[in-house]
PDB file of C-alpha atoms in Angstrom:
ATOM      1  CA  UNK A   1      -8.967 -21.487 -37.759  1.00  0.00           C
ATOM      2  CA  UNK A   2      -8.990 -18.929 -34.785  1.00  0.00           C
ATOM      3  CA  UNK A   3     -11.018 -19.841 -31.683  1.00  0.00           C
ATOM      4  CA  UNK A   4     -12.546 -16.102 -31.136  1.00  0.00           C
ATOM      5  CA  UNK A   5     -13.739 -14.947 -27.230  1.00  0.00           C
ATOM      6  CA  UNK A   6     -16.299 -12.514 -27.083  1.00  0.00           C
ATOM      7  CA  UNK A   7     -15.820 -10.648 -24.014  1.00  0.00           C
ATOM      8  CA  UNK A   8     -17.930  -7.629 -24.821  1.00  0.00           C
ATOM      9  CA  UNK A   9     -20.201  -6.044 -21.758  1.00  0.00           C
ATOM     10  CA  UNK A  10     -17.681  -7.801 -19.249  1.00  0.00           C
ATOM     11  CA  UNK A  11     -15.909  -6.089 -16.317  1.00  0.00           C
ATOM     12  CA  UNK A  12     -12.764  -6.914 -15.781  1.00  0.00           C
ATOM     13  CA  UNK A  13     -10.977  -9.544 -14.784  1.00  0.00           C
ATOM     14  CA  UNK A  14     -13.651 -11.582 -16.707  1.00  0.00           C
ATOM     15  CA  UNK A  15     -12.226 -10.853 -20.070  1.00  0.00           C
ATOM     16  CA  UNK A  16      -8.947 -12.051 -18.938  1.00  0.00           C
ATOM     17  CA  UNK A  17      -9.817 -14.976 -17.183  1.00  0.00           C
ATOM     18  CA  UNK A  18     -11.990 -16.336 -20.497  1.00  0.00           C
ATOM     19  CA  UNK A  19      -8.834 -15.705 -22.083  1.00  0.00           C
ATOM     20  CA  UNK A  20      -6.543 -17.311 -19.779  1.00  0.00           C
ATOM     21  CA  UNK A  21      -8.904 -20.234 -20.153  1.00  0.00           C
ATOM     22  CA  UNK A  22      -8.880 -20.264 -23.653  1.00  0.00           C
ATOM     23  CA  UNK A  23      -5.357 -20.389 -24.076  1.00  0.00           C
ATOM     24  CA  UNK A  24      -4.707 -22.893 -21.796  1.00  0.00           C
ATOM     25  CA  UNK A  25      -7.476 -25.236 -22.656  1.00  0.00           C
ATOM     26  CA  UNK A  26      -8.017 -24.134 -26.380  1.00  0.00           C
ATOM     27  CA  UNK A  27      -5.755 -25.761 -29.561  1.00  0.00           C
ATOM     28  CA  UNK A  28      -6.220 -23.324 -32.262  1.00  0.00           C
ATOM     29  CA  UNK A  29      -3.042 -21.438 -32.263  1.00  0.00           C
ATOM     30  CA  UNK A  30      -4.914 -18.000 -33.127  1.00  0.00           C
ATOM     31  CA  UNK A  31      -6.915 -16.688 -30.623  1.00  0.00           C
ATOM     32  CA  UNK A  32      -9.587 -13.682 -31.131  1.00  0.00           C
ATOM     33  CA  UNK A  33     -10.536 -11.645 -28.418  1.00  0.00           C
ATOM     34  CA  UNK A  34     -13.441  -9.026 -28.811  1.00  0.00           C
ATOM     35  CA  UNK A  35     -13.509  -6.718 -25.512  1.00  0.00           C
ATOM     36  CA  UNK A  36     -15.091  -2.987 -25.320  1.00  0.00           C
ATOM     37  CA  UNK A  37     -12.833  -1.094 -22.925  1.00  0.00           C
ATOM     38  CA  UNK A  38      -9.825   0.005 -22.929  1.00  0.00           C
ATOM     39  CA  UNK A  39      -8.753  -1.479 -19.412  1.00  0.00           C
ATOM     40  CA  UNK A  40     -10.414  -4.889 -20.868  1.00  0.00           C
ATOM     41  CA  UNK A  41      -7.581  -4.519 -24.067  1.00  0.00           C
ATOM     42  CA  UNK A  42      -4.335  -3.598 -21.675  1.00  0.00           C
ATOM     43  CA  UNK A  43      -5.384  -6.165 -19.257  1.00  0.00           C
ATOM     44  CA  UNK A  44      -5.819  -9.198 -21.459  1.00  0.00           C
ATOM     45  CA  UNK A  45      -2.774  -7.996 -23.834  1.00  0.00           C
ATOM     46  CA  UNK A  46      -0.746  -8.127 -20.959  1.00  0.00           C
ATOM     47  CA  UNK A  47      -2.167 -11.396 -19.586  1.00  0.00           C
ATOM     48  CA  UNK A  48      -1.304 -13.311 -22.870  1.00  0.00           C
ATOM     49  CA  UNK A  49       2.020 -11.849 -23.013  1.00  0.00           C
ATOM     50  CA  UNK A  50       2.378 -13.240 -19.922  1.00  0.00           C
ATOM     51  CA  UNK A  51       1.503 -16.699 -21.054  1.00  0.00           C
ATOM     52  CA  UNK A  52       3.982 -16.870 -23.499  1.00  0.00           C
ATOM     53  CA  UNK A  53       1.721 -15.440 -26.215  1.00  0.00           C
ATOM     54  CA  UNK A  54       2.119 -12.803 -28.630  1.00  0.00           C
ATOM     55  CA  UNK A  55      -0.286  -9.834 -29.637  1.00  0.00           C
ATOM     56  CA  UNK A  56      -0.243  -9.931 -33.466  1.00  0.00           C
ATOM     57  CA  UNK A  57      -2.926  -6.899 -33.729  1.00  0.00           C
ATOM     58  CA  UNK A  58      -5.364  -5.037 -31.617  1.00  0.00           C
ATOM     59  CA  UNK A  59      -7.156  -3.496 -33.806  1.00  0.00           C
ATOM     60  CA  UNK A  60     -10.826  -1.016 -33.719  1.00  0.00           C
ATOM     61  CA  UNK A  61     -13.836  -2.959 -34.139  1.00  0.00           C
ATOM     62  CA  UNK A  62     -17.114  -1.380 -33.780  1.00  0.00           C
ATOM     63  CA  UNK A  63     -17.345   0.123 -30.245  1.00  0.00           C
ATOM     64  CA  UNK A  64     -14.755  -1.964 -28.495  1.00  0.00           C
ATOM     65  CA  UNK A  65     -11.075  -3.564 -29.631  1.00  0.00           C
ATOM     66  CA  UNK A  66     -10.456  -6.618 -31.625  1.00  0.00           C
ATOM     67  CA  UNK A  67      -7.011  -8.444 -30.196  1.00  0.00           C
ATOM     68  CA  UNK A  68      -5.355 -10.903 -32.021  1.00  0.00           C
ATOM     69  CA  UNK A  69      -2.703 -13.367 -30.227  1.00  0.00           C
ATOM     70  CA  UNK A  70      -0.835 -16.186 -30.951  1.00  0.00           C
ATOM     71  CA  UNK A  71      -0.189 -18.995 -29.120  1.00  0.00           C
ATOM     72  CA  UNK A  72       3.430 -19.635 -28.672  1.00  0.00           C
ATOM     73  CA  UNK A  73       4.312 -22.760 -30.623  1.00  0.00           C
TER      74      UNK A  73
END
């Protein structure tokens, strides 16, 4: 199962800091991430890349993006 972060209506860097949180502290090896900018989507692509992660998908959901990463394993 994914853990999903719903960083919608949140100025950066707060989407990538609930990401960098998740991904340290979270175990699900999927991670979600619903933002609704495009600065919000570079920003925490890069951030998880940076991690060691990889960006599976970002894909169009609604208004906003939905990213996809996995934790390296």
């Amino acid at each position: 199962m994914a853990a999903t972060v719903d960083a919608r209506g949140l100025s950066c860097p707060q989407p990538v800091i609930l990401t960098l949180d998740e991904i340290k502290t979270g175990s699900d090896r999927e991670i979600i991430v619903l933002v609704d900018t495009d600065t919000s989507k570079e920003n925490v692509s890069r951030a998880a890349t940076s991690q060691g992660c990889s960006v599976v998908d970002v894909a169009p959901d609604g208004e906003g993006y939905r990213i996809t990463i996995q934790r390296a394993s």
